[in-house]
Amino acid sequence: MLKNRSAVGAIALMAFVAGCGGPKAANDDALESTPTPTPAATPTSTAPTTPTAVLEKPSIPVPTEQSIAGLSAAKILTKTQAAAKAATSVRMKGAVSDGKERMVLDVRVTKTGGQGSITTSDGGMSVMVIGKTAYLKMSNKFWQSQTKSKAEADAIVGLIAGRWIRTTMSDKDLGNFALFASKAEFFDTLFEPSGTLKKTAPKTVDGVPSIGLGDGDGTLWVDTATARPVRLESGTDALSFSEYNQVTTPKAPPATQVIDGKALGM
């Protein structure tokens, strides 16, 4: 199955306007004749006016976005990999499977962190990542699925008291969940096909004109204008990518709202 990526592109626009005006002149000269009671007037002479000259310069074509749909599948993938790695942030939303486990996620990630929600059959949780530190907040259902009795689950819930659990990205038990909230750990993994890559017919995906790259395992839909990944599909799994470069890294919760994972034996 193709792995995911996204990107950012920019277009420069140029405009040129110019013009100039030519000179214009006028002259009046009055002369008097020999002194007599009635003066003789010399007719006024006016110099002809030079017409204004306007020079028009040829317009310069304004660059427009060019579709990548006509490129080969390999070249499109190369552009997508570069664009994805250049993206500073993205929103990922959808459902993916990890063996028999299915995760529904909605996370916004940056190059140094992110936040969002993840739901599995064991329950839901909120995730926040800042650098190499992860903050997790699990639902009561999650704790009930992880403990042997309701009394034990209630004791853990009471100890946590609605606070965020602070752990590290390297935590063997909880760190894997935090990967979904960090672009550096999840989204920056370049797309790599698992089989022969083939291009599909263009179509609109999530409102974006796209071209598909299929490898026999799944299809990566790519924005034909920016080369950004739009949607990754594989069987019943699907992830959509949006809100490029619009996400900011979250701030750590106040200390009063945090409990160290070590206090819970994590």
PDB file of C-alpha atoms in Angstrom:
ATOM      1  CA  MET A   1       0.000   0.000   0.000  1.00  0.00           C
ATOM      2  CA  LEU A   2       1.284   3.475  -0.800  1.00  0.00           C
ATOM      3  CA  LYS A   3       2.445   5.440   2.206  1.00  0.00           C
ATOM      4  CA  ASN A   4       1.371   9.069   2.591  1.00  0.00           C
ATOM      5  CA  ARG A   5       2.723  12.529   1.841  1.00  0.00           C
ATOM      6  CA  SER A   6       1.754  16.084   0.991  1.00  0.00           C
ATOM      7  CA  ALA A   7       3.046  19.345  -0.307  1.00  0.00           C
ATOM      8  CA  VAL A   8       2.963  22.953  -0.994  1.00  0.00           C
ATOM      9  CA  GLY A   9       3.390  24.925  -4.196  1.00  0.00           C
ATOM     10  CA  ALA A  10       3.568  28.606  -5.155  1.00  0.00           C
ATOM     11  CA  ILE A  11       2.886  30.553  -8.336  1.00  0.00           C
ATOM     12  CA  ALA A  12       4.439  33.931  -9.146  1.00  0.00           C
ATOM     13  CA  LEU A  13       2.296  36.475 -10.981  1.00  0.00           C
ATOM     14  CA  MET A  14       3.727  39.397 -12.953  1.00  0.00           C
ATOM     15  CA  ALA A  15       2.009  42.494 -14.421  1.00  0.00           C
ATOM     16  CA  PHE A  16       3.453  45.365 -16.500  1.00  0.00           C
ATOM     17  CA  VAL A  17       1.685  48.566 -17.437  1.00  0.00           C
ATOM     18  CA  ALA A  18       3.314  51.615 -19.087  1.00  0.00           C
ATOM     19  CA  GLY A  19       2.465  54.714 -21.161  1.00  0.00           C
ATOM     20  CA  CYS A  20       3.737  58.192 -21.951  1.00  0.00           C
ATOM     21  CA  GLY A  21       2.319  61.464 -23.337  1.00  0.00           C
ATOM     22  CA  GLY A  22       3.768  63.694 -26.087  1.00  0.00           C
ATOM     23  CA  PRO A  23       4.294  67.464 -25.755  1.00  0.00           C
ATOM     24  CA  LYS A  24       1.827  70.036 -26.870  1.00  0.00           C
ATOM     25  CA  ALA A  25       2.446  73.812 -27.578  1.00  0.00           C
ATOM     26  CA  ALA A  26       0.517  77.043 -28.224  1.00  0.00           C
ATOM     27  CA  ASN A  27       1.630  80.666 -29.053  1.00  0.00           C
ATOM     28  CA  ASP A  28      -0.319  83.974 -29.308  1.00  0.00           C
ATOM     29  CA  ASP A  29       1.304  87.215 -30.705  1.00  0.00           C
ATOM     30  CA  ALA A  30      -0.590  90.600 -31.051  1.00  0.00           C
ATOM     31  CA  LEU A  31       1.031  93.496 -33.104  1.00  0.00           C
ATOM     32  CA  GLU A  32      -0.097  97.098 -33.412  1.00  0.00           C
ATOM     33  CA  SER A  33       0.161  99.180 -36.736  1.00  0.00           C
ATOM     34  CA  THR A  34       0.900 102.986 -37.275  1.00  0.00           C
ATOM     35  CA  PRO A  35      -0.670 105.222 -34.587  1.00  0.00           C
ATOM     36  CA  THR A  36      -4.245 106.186 -35.667  1.00  0.00           C
ATOM     37  CA  PRO A  37      -7.429 106.732 -33.723  1.00  0.00           C
ATOM     38  CA  THR A  38      -8.497 103.266 -34.598  1.00  0.00           C
ATOM     39  CA  PRO A  39      -5.779 100.632 -34.077  1.00  0.00           C
ATOM     40  CA  ALA A  40      -5.385  97.914 -36.657  1.00  0.00           C
ATOM     41  CA  ALA A  41      -5.214  94.461 -35.115  1.00  0.00           C
ATOM     42  CA  THR A  42      -2.953  91.802 -36.484  1.00  0.00           C
ATOM     43  CA  PRO A  43      -4.700  88.402 -36.652  1.00  0.00           C
ATOM     44  CA  THR A  44      -3.710  85.974 -33.910  1.00  0.00           C
ATOM     45  CA  SER A  45      -1.439  83.189 -35.053  1.00  0.00           C
ATOM     46  CA  THR A  46      -1.667  79.846 -33.173  1.00  0.00           C
ATOM     47  CA  ALA A  47       0.906  77.105 -33.560  1.00  0.00           C
ATOM     48  CA  PRO A  48      -0.542  73.706 -34.346  1.00  0.00           C
ATOM     49  CA  THR A  49      -0.887  71.301 -31.404  1.00  0.00           C
ATOM     50  CA  THR A  50       1.163  68.128 -31.477  1.00  0.00           C
ATOM     51  CA  PRO A  51      -1.113  65.111 -30.822  1.00  0.00           C
ATOM     52  CA  THR A  52      -0.488  63.123 -27.630  1.00  0.00           C
ATOM     53  CA  ALA A  53       1.487  59.972 -28.351  1.00  0.00           C
ATOM     54  CA  VAL A  54       0.626  56.794 -26.375  1.00  0.00           C
ATOM     55  CA  LEU A  55       3.017  53.897 -26.674  1.00  0.00           C
ATOM     56  CA  GLU A  56       1.507  50.502 -25.956  1.00  0.00           C
ATOM     57  CA  LYS A  57       3.785  47.730 -24.791  1.00  0.00           C
ATOM     58  CA  PRO A  58       2.937  44.108 -25.457  1.00  0.00           C
ATOM     59  CA  SER A  59       1.334  42.331 -22.498  1.00  0.00           C
ATOM     60  CA  ILE A  60       3.279  39.601 -20.727  1.00  0.00           C
ATOM     61  CA  PRO A  61       1.404  36.324 -20.326  1.00  0.00           C
ATOM     62  CA  VAL A  62       0.512  35.508 -16.694  1.00  0.00           C
ATOM     63  CA  PRO A  63       1.699  32.026 -15.659  1.00  0.00           C
ATOM     64  CA  THR A  64      -1.055  29.568 -14.768  1.00  0.00           C
ATOM     65  CA  GLU A  65      -1.048  26.261 -12.942  1.00  0.00           C
ATOM     66  CA  GLN A  66      -0.217  23.355 -15.176  1.00  0.00           C
ATOM     67  CA  SER A  67      -1.750  19.940 -14.632  1.00  0.00           C
ATOM     68  CA  ILE A  68       0.578  17.077 -13.785  1.00  0.00           C
ATOM     69  CA  ALA A  69      -1.962  14.564 -15.092  1.00  0.00           C
ATOM     70  CA  GLY A  70      -0.051  14.204 -18.359  1.00  0.00           C
ATOM     71  CA  LEU A  71       3.170  13.087 -16.667  1.00  0.00           C
ATOM     72  CA  SER A  72       4.142   9.472 -16.154  1.00  0.00           C
ATOM     73  CA  ALA A  73       3.160   7.737 -12.925  1.00  0.00           C
ATOM     74  CA  ALA A  74       6.796   7.713 -11.780  1.00  0.00           C
ATOM     75  CA  LYS A  75       7.230  11.457 -12.368  1.00  0.00           C
ATOM     76  CA  ILE A  76       3.966  12.265 -10.606  1.00  0.00           C
ATOM     77  CA  LEU A  77       5.074  10.229  -7.591  1.00  0.00           C
ATOM     78  CA  THR A  78       8.413  12.059  -7.511  1.00  0.00           C
ATOM     79  CA  LYS A  79       6.628  15.416  -7.497  1.00  0.00           C
ATOM     80  CA  THR A  80       4.235  14.184  -4.813  1.00  0.00           C
ATOM     81  CA  GLN A  81       7.073  13.012  -2.590  1.00  0.00           C
ATOM     82  CA  ALA A  82       8.811  16.373  -2.876  1.00  0.00           C
ATOM     83  CA  ALA A  83       5.613  18.334  -2.322  1.00  0.00           C
ATOM     84  CA  ALA A  84       4.640  16.211   0.665  1.00  0.00           C
ATOM     85  CA  LYS A  85       7.983  16.616   2.345  1.00  0.00           C
ATOM     86  CA  ALA A  86       7.838  20.384   1.811  1.00  0.00           C
ATOM     87  CA  ALA A  87       4.454  20.736   3.506  1.00  0.00           C
ATOM     88  CA  THR A  88       4.664  22.373   6.904  1.00  0.00           C
ATOM     89  CA  SER A  89       1.381  20.954   8.166  1.00  0.00           C
ATOM     90  CA  VAL A  90      -1.700  18.983   7.182  1.00  0.00           C
ATOM     91  CA  ARG A  91      -4.941  17.544   8.500  1.00  0.00           C
ATOM     92  CA  MET A  92      -5.428  13.773   8.216  1.00  0.00           C
ATOM     93  CA  LYS A  93      -8.868  12.289   8.645  1.00  0.00           C
ATOM     94  CA  GLY A  94     -10.191   8.778   8.034  1.00  0.00           C
ATOM     95  CA  ALA A  95      -9.893   5.164   9.114  1.00  0.00           C
ATOM     96  CA  VAL A  96      -6.979   2.731   8.885  1.00  0.00           C
ATOM     97  CA  SER A  97      -6.427  -0.859   9.939  1.00  0.00           C
ATOM     98  CA  ASP A  98      -3.519  -2.266  11.889  1.00  0.00           C
ATOM     99  CA  GLY A  99      -3.977  -6.000  11.691  1.00  0.00           C
ATOM    100  CA  LYS A 100      -7.391  -6.699  13.201  1.00  0.00           C
ATOM    101  CA  GLU A 101      -7.458  -3.338  14.940  1.00  0.00           C
ATOM    102  CA  ARG A 102      -9.188  -0.442  13.189  1.00  0.00           C
ATOM    103  CA  MET A 103      -8.465   3.180  14.012  1.00  0.00           C
ATOM    104  CA  VAL A 104     -10.625   6.186  13.209  1.00  0.00           C
ATOM    105  CA  LEU A 105      -8.553   9.333  13.389  1.00  0.00           C
ATOM    106  CA  ASP A 106      -8.775  13.052  12.883  1.00  0.00           C
ATOM    107  CA  VAL A 107      -5.449  14.753  13.555  1.00  0.00           C
ATOM    108  CA  ARG A 108      -3.765  17.975  12.548  1.00  0.00           C
ATOM    109  CA  VAL A 109       0.003  17.679  12.367  1.00  0.00           C
ATOM    110  CA  THR A 110       2.966  19.987  11.877  1.00  0.00           C
ATOM    111  CA  LYS A 111       6.675  19.294  11.485  1.00  0.00           C
ATOM    112  CA  THR A 112       7.172  19.594  15.240  1.00  0.00           C
ATOM    113  CA  GLY A 113       3.911  18.257  16.623  1.00  0.00           C
ATOM    114  CA  GLY A 114       0.165  18.207  16.373  1.00  0.00           C
ATOM    115  CA  GLN A 115      -3.064  17.143  18.011  1.00  0.00           C
ATOM    116  CA  GLY A 116      -6.286  15.281  17.363  1.00  0.00           C
ATOM    117  CA  SER A 117      -8.400  12.291  18.281  1.00  0.00           C
ATOM    118  CA  ILE A 118      -8.047   8.556  17.736  1.00  0.00           C
ATOM    119  CA  THR A 119     -10.748   5.956  18.340  1.00  0.00           C
ATOM    120  CA  THR A 120     -10.294   2.186  18.436  1.00  0.00           C
ATOM    121  CA  SER A 121     -12.437  -0.715  19.602  1.00  0.00           C
ATOM    122  CA  ASP A 122     -10.897  -0.137  23.045  1.00  0.00           C
ATOM    123  CA  GLY A 123     -12.217   3.402  23.216  1.00  0.00           C
ATOM    124  CA  GLY A 124     -11.214   6.906  22.221  1.00  0.00           C
ATOM    125  CA  MET A 125      -8.391   9.233  23.170  1.00  0.00           C
ATOM    126  CA  SER A 126      -7.121  12.736  22.511  1.00  0.00           C
ATOM    127  CA  VAL A 127      -3.499  13.084  21.453  1.00  0.00           C
ATOM    128  CA  MET A 128      -1.129  16.035  21.545  1.00  0.00           C
ATOM    129  CA  VAL A 129       2.531  16.007  20.495  1.00  0.00           C
ATOM    130  CA  ILE A 130       5.084  18.760  21.007  1.00  0.00           C
ATOM    131  CA  GLY A 131       8.573  17.839  19.885  1.00  0.00           C
ATOM    132  CA  LYS A 132       9.366  14.453  21.413  1.00  0.00           C
ATOM    133  CA  THR A 133       6.821  14.768  24.218  1.00  0.00           C
ATOM    134  CA  ALA A 134       3.364  13.238  23.887  1.00  0.00           C
ATOM    135  CA  TYR A 135       0.253  14.079  25.894  1.00  0.00           C
ATOM    136  CA  LEU A 136      -2.595  11.566  25.934  1.00  0.00           C
ATOM    137  CA  LYS A 137      -6.077  11.685  27.390  1.00  0.00           C
ATOM    138  CA  MET A 138      -7.971   8.370  27.330  1.00  0.00           C
ATOM    139  CA  SER A 139     -11.700   7.739  27.663  1.00  0.00           C
ATOM    140  CA  ASN A 140     -13.112   5.708  30.557  1.00  0.00           C
ATOM    141  CA  LYS A 141     -13.931   2.936  28.086  1.00  0.00           C
ATOM    142  CA  PHE A 142     -10.258   2.700  27.172  1.00  0.00           C
ATOM    143  CA  TRP A 143      -9.212   2.174  30.780  1.00  0.00           C
ATOM    144  CA  GLN A 144     -11.949  -0.381  31.315  1.00  0.00           C
ATOM    145  CA  SER A 145     -10.644  -2.361  28.332  1.00  0.00           C
ATOM    146  CA  GLN A 146      -7.088  -2.247  29.718  1.00  0.00           C
ATOM    147  CA  THR A 147      -7.800  -3.365  33.277  1.00  0.00           C
ATOM    148  CA  LYS A 148      -9.006  -6.584  34.865  1.00  0.00           C
ATOM    149  CA  SER A 149     -11.897  -5.088  36.795  1.00  0.00           C
ATOM    150  CA  LYS A 150     -14.149  -2.065  36.886  1.00  0.00           C
ATOM    151  CA  ALA A 151     -12.820  -1.184  40.332  1.00  0.00           C
ATOM    152  CA  GLU A 152      -9.269  -1.045  38.969  1.00  0.00           C
ATOM    153  CA  ALA A 153     -10.383   1.095  36.031  1.00  0.00           C
ATOM    154  CA  ASP A 154     -12.238   3.443  38.370  1.00  0.00           C
ATOM    155  CA  ALA A 155      -9.123   3.765  40.522  1.00  0.00           C
ATOM    156  CA  ILE A 156      -7.017   4.791  37.509  1.00  0.00           C
ATOM    157  CA  VAL A 157      -9.638   7.250  36.297  1.00  0.00           C
ATOM    158  CA  GLY A 158      -9.760   8.752  39.800  1.00  0.00           C
ATOM    159  CA  LEU A 159      -5.964   9.049  39.931  1.00  0.00           C
ATOM    160  CA  ILE A 160      -5.756  10.748  36.550  1.00  0.00           C
ATOM    161  CA  ALA A 161      -8.659  13.056  37.359  1.00  0.00           C
ATOM    162  CA  GLY A 162      -9.168  14.249  33.792  1.00  0.00           C
ATOM    163  CA  ARG A 163      -5.531  15.287  33.312  1.00  0.00           C
ATOM    164  CA  TRP A 164      -3.273  14.703  30.317  1.00  0.00           C
ATOM    165  CA  ILE A 165      -0.783  11.847  30.631  1.00  0.00           C
ATOM    166  CA  ARG A 166       2.693  12.987  29.666  1.00  0.00           C
ATOM    167  CA  THR A 167       4.895  10.399  27.981  1.00  0.00           C
ATOM    168  CA  THR A 168       7.574  10.270  25.292  1.00  0.00           C
ATOM    169  CA  MET A 169       7.475   9.279  21.647  1.00  0.00           C
ATOM    170  CA  SER A 170       9.709   6.349  22.519  1.00  0.00           C
ATOM    171  CA  ASP A 171       7.287   4.889  25.096  1.00  0.00           C
ATOM    172  CA  LYS A 172       6.755   1.279  24.038  1.00  0.00           C
ATOM    173  CA  ASP A 173       3.134   1.164  25.245  1.00  0.00           C
ATOM    174  CA  LEU A 174       1.683   4.540  24.372  1.00  0.00           C
ATOM    175  CA  GLY A 175       4.173   6.129  22.021  1.00  0.00           C
ATOM    176  CA  ASN A 176       2.717   4.376  18.966  1.00  0.00           C
ATOM    177  CA  PHE A 177      -0.553   6.249  19.382  1.00  0.00           C
ATOM    178  CA  ALA A 178       1.329   9.538  19.523  1.00  0.00           C
ATOM    179  CA  LEU A 179       2.889   8.867  16.117  1.00  0.00           C
ATOM    180  CA  PHE A 180      -0.413   9.827  14.527  1.00  0.00           C
ATOM    181  CA  ALA A 181      -0.101  13.360  15.860  1.00  0.00           C
ATOM    182  CA  SER A 182       3.384  14.185  14.596  1.00  0.00           C
ATOM    183  CA  LYS A 183       4.183  14.910  10.952  1.00  0.00           C
ATOM    184  CA  ALA A 184       7.850  14.213  11.580  1.00  0.00           C
ATOM    185  CA  GLU A 185       7.038  10.704  12.787  1.00  0.00           C
ATOM    186  CA  PHE A 186       4.134   9.769  10.522  1.00  0.00           C
ATOM    187  CA  PHE A 187       3.445  12.067   7.597  1.00  0.00           C
ATOM    188  CA  ASP A 188       7.066  12.613   6.545  1.00  0.00           C
ATOM    189  CA  THR A 189       7.462   8.940   5.696  1.00  0.00           C
ATOM    190  CA  LEU A 190       7.699   9.152   1.919  1.00  0.00           C
ATOM    191  CA  PHE A 191       5.173   7.328  -0.238  1.00  0.00           C
ATOM    192  CA  GLU A 192       6.599   4.148  -1.642  1.00  0.00           C
ATOM    193  CA  PRO A 193       4.651   1.800  -3.946  1.00  0.00           C
ATOM    194  CA  SER A 194       4.480  -1.878  -2.994  1.00  0.00           C
ATOM    195  CA  GLY A 195       3.983  -2.959  -6.621  1.00  0.00           C
ATOM    196  CA  THR A 196       4.041  -1.675 -10.182  1.00  0.00           C
ATOM    197  CA  LEU A 197       2.767   1.878 -10.235  1.00  0.00           C
ATOM    198  CA  LYS A 198       0.008   2.745 -12.702  1.00  0.00           C
ATOM    199  CA  LYS A 199      -1.864   5.944 -13.406  1.00  0.00           C
ATOM    200  CA  THR A 200      -5.673   6.001 -13.258  1.00  0.00           C
ATOM    201  CA  ALA A 201      -8.165   8.231 -15.062  1.00  0.00           C
ATOM    202  CA  PRO A 202      -8.538  11.725 -13.557  1.00  0.00           C
ATOM    203  CA  LYS A 203     -11.501  12.443 -11.298  1.00  0.00           C
ATOM    204  CA  THR A 204     -12.581  14.878  -8.609  1.00  0.00           C
ATOM    205  CA  VAL A 205     -11.751  13.629  -5.108  1.00  0.00           C
ATOM    206  CA  ASP A 206     -12.935  15.525  -2.029  1.00  0.00           C
ATOM    207  CA  GLY A 207     -13.672  18.450  -4.332  1.00  0.00           C
ATOM    208  CA  VAL A 208     -10.144  18.502  -5.800  1.00  0.00           C
ATOM    209  CA  PRO A 209      -9.278  17.627  -9.447  1.00  0.00           C
ATOM    210  CA  SER A 210      -7.017  14.610  -8.970  1.00  0.00           C
ATOM    211  CA  ILE A 211      -5.074  11.865 -10.706  1.00  0.00           C
ATOM    212  CA  GLY A 212      -4.724   8.429  -9.119  1.00  0.00           C
ATOM    213  CA  LEU A 213      -1.573   6.376  -8.606  1.00  0.00           C
ATOM    214  CA  GLY A 214      -2.345   2.698  -8.049  1.00  0.00           C
ATOM    215  CA  ASP A 215       0.095  -0.033  -7.037  1.00  0.00           C
ATOM    216  CA  GLY A 216      -2.298  -2.989  -6.859  1.00  0.00           C
ATOM    217  CA  ASP A 217      -2.666  -2.543  -3.111  1.00  0.00           C
ATOM    218  CA  GLY A 218      -4.227   0.886  -2.997  1.00  0.00           C
ATOM    219  CA  THR A 219      -4.617   4.209  -4.758  1.00  0.00           C
ATOM    220  CA  LEU A 220      -3.089   7.545  -3.892  1.00  0.00           C
ATOM    221  CA  TRP A 221      -5.100  10.463  -5.297  1.00  0.00           C
ATOM    222  CA  VAL A 222      -2.960  13.503  -6.072  1.00  0.00           C
ATOM    223  CA  ASP A 223      -3.957  17.123  -6.727  1.00  0.00           C
ATOM    224  CA  THR A 224      -3.247  17.669 -10.439  1.00  0.00           C
ATOM    225  CA  ALA A 225      -2.307  21.324  -9.841  1.00  0.00           C
ATOM    226  CA  THR A 226      -0.094  21.125  -6.719  1.00  0.00           C
ATOM    227  CA  ALA A 227       0.976  17.445  -6.546  1.00  0.00           C
ATOM    228  CA  ARG A 228      -0.317  17.345  -2.962  1.00  0.00           C
ATOM    229  CA  PRO A 229      -1.800  14.063  -1.753  1.00  0.00           C
ATOM    230  CA  VAL A 230      -5.579  14.345  -1.499  1.00  0.00           C
ATOM    231  CA  ARG A 231      -6.712  10.886  -0.453  1.00  0.00           C
ATOM    232  CA  LEU A 232      -5.202   7.444   0.128  1.00  0.00           C
ATOM    233  CA  GLU A 233      -7.448   4.437  -0.386  1.00  0.00           C
ATOM    234  CA  SER A 234      -6.768   0.756   0.224  1.00  0.00           C
ATOM    235  CA  GLY A 235      -9.708  -1.612   0.575  1.00  0.00           C
ATOM    236  CA  THR A 236     -11.931  -0.222   3.316  1.00  0.00           C
ATOM    237  CA  ASP A 237      -9.161   2.033   4.596  1.00  0.00           C
ATOM    238  CA  ALA A 238      -9.042   5.677   3.548  1.00  0.00           C
ATOM    239  CA  LEU A 239      -7.238   8.812   4.687  1.00  0.00           C
ATOM    240  CA  SER A 240      -7.987  12.302   3.407  1.00  0.00           C
ATOM    241  CA  PHE A 241      -5.476  15.152   3.491  1.00  0.00           C
ATOM    242  CA  SER A 242      -6.481  18.807   3.724  1.00  0.00           C
ATOM    243  CA  GLU A 243      -5.775  22.159   5.422  1.00  0.00           C
ATOM    244  CA  TYR A 244      -2.233  22.277   4.089  1.00  0.00           C
ATOM    245  CA  ASN A 245       0.018  24.775   5.899  1.00  0.00           C
ATOM    246  CA  GLN A 246      -2.874  26.024   8.016  1.00  0.00           C
ATOM    247  CA  VAL A 247      -2.102  24.114  11.226  1.00  0.00           C
ATOM    248  CA  THR A 248      -0.103  25.531  14.132  1.00  0.00           C
ATOM    249  CA  THR A 249       1.797  23.467  16.697  1.00  0.00           C
ATOM    250  CA  PRO A 250      -0.206  23.228  19.952  1.00  0.00           C
ATOM    251  CA  LYS A 251       1.001  24.564  23.279  1.00  0.00           C
ATOM    252  CA  ALA A 252       1.619  22.229  26.185  1.00  0.00           C
ATOM    253  CA  PRO A 253      -1.221  21.971  28.730  1.00  0.00           C
ATOM    254  CA  PRO A 254      -0.741  23.814  32.052  1.00  0.00           C
ATOM    255  CA  ALA A 255       1.225  21.792  34.600  1.00  0.00           C
ATOM    256  CA  THR A 256      -1.886  21.483  36.779  1.00  0.00           C
ATOM    257  CA  GLN A 257      -3.590  19.576  33.957  1.00  0.00           C
ATOM    258  CA  VAL A 258      -0.751  17.074  33.436  1.00  0.00           C
ATOM    259  CA  ILE A 259       0.262  13.848  35.190  1.00  0.00           C
ATOM    260  CA  ASP A 260       3.528  12.055  34.451  1.00  0.00           C
ATOM    261  CA  GLY A 261       3.005   8.644  32.872  1.00  0.00           C
ATOM    262  CA  LYS A 262       5.559   7.197  35.293  1.00  0.00           C
ATOM    263  CA  ALA A 263       3.085   7.818  38.110  1.00  0.00           C
ATOM    264  CA  LEU A 264       0.830   5.290  36.389  1.00  0.00           C
ATOM    265  CA  GLY A 265       3.624   2.794  35.843  1.00  0.00           C
ATOM    266  CA  MET A 266       3.971   3.734  32.151  1.00  0.00           C
TER     267      MET A 266
END
